[in-house]
CSV table of C-alpha atoms in Angstrom, one decimal:
chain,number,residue,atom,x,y,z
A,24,UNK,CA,-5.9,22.7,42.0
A,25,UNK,CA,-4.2,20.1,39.3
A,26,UNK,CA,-3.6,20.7,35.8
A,27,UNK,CA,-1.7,18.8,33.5
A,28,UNK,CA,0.2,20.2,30.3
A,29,UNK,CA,1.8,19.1,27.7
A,30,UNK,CA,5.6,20.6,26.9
A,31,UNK,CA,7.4,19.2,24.1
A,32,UNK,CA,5.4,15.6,23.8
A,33,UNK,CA,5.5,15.2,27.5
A,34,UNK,CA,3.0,15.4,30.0
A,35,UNK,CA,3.1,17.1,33.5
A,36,UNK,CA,1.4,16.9,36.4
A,37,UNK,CA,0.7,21.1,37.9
A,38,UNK,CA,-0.5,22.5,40.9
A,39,UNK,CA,-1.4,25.8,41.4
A,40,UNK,CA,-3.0,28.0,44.0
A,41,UNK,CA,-4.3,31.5,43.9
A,42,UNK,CA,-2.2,33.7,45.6
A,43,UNK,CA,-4.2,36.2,48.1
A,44,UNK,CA,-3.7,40.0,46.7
A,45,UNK,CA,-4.9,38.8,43.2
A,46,UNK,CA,-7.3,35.8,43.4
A,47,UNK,CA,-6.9,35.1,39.8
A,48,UNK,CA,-3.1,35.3,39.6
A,49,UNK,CA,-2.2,31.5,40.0
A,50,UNK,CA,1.3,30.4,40.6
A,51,UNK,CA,2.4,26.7,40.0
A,52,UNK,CA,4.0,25.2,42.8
A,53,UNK,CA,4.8,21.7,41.9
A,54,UNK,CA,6.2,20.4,38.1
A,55,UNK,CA,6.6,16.2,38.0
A,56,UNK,CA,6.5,14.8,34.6
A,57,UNK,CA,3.7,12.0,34.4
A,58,UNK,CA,3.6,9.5,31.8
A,59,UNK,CA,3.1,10.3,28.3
A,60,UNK,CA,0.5,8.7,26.4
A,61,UNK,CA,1.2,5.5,24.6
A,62,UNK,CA,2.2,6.2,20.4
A,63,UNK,CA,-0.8,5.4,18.2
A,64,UNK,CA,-0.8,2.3,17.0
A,65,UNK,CA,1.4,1.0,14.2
A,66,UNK,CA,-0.4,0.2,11.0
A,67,UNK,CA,-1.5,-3.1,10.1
A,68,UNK,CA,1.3,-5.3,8.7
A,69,UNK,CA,0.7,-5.1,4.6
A,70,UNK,CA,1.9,-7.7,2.2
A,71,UNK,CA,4.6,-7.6,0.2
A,72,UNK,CA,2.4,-6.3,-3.0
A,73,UNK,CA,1.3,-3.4,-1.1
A,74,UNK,CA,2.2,0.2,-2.5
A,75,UNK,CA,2.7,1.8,1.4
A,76,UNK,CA,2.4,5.6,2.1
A,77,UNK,CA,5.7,7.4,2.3
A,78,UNK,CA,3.7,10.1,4.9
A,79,UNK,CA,0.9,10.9,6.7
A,80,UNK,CA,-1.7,13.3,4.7
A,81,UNK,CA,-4.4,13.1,2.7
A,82,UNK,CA,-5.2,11.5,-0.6
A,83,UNK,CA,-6.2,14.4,-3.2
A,84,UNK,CA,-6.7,12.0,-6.4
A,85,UNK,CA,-6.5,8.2,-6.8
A,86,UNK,CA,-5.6,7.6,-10.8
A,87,UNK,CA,-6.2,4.1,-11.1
A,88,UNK,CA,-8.8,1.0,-10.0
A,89,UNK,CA,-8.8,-2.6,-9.7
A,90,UNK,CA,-8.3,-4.6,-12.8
A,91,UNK,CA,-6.2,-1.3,-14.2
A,92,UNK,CA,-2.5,-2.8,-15.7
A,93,UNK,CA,0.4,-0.3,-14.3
A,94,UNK,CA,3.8,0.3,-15.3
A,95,UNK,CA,6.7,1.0,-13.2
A,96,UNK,CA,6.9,4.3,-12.3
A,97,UNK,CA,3.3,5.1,-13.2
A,98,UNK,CA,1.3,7.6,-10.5
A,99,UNK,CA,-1.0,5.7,-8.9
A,100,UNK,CA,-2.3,8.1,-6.1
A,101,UNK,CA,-1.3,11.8,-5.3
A,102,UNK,CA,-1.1,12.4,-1.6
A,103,UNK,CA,-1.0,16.0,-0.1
A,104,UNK,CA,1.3,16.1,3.2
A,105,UNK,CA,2.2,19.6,4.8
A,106,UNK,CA,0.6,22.2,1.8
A,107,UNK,CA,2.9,19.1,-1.1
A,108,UNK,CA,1.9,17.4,-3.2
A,109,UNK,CA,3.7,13.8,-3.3
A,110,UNK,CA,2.8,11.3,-6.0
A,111,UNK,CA,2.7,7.6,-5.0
A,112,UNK,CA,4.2,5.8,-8.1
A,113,UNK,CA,4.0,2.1,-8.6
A,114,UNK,CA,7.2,0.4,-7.8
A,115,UNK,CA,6.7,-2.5,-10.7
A,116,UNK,CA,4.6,-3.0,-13.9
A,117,UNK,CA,1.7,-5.3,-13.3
A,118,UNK,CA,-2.4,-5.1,-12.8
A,119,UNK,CA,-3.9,-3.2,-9.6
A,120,UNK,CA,-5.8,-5.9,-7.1
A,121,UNK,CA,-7.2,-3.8,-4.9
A,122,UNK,CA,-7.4,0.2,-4.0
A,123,UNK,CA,-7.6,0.2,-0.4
A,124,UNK,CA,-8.0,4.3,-0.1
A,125,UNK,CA,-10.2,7.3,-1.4
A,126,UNK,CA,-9.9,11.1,-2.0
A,127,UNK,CA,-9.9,12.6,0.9
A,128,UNK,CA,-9.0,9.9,3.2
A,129,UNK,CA,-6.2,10.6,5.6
A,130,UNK,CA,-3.5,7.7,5.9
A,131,UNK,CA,-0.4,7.6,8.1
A,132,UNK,CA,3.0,7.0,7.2
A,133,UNK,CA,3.4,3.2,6.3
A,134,UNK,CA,0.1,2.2,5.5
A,135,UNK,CA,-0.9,0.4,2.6
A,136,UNK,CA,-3.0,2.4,-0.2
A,137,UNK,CA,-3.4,0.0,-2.9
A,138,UNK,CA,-2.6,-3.6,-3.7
A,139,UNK,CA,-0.7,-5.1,-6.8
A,140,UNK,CA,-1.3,-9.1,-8.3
């Protein structure tokens, strides 16, 4: 019989057979790593006015909307990563365009959460 496990992000290809005093004692006989699966792929290129995600998690509160006028260093969103809390602050004053997230959305690292004009 074939298996494959994953050790350590990479995959390998197992086989086992059941020895004869114990028929469900299995013993592996063969280990040959196997190609891993691709990475996920990268988020989608943002403009230079987007506020990005410093980490993956999950948005817990989003403090502002479109139209809202920001300074720099305000907190726009408050993401939670790993049991923290991180606050995504805006990195200039100006007026929100667009919120691209919600509470409780997850985001990975890198992608945009909200747009500036």
């Amino acid at each position: 019989m074939k298996l494959k496990i994953t050790i350590d992000n990479r995959v390998y290809e197992v086989e086992v057979e059941a020895s004869e005093p114990e028929p469900q004692a299995v013993s592996a006989v063969s280990l040959s790593p196997v190609a891993a699966a691709p990475p996920p792929p990268a988020p989608a290129a943002a403009s230079e006015n987007a506020g990005l995600s410093p980490v993956a998690g999950v948005v817990v509160k989003v403090l502002v909307g479109p139209g809202d006028t920001v300074t720099a260093g305000q907190t726009l969103i408050i993401l939670e990563a790993m049991k923290m809390q991180t606050e995504i602050t805006a990195q200039r004053a100006g007026t929100v365009a667009k919120v691209l997230v919600t509470a409780g959305n997850a985001v990975q690292g890198g992608q945009p959460l909200y747009e500036m004009e």
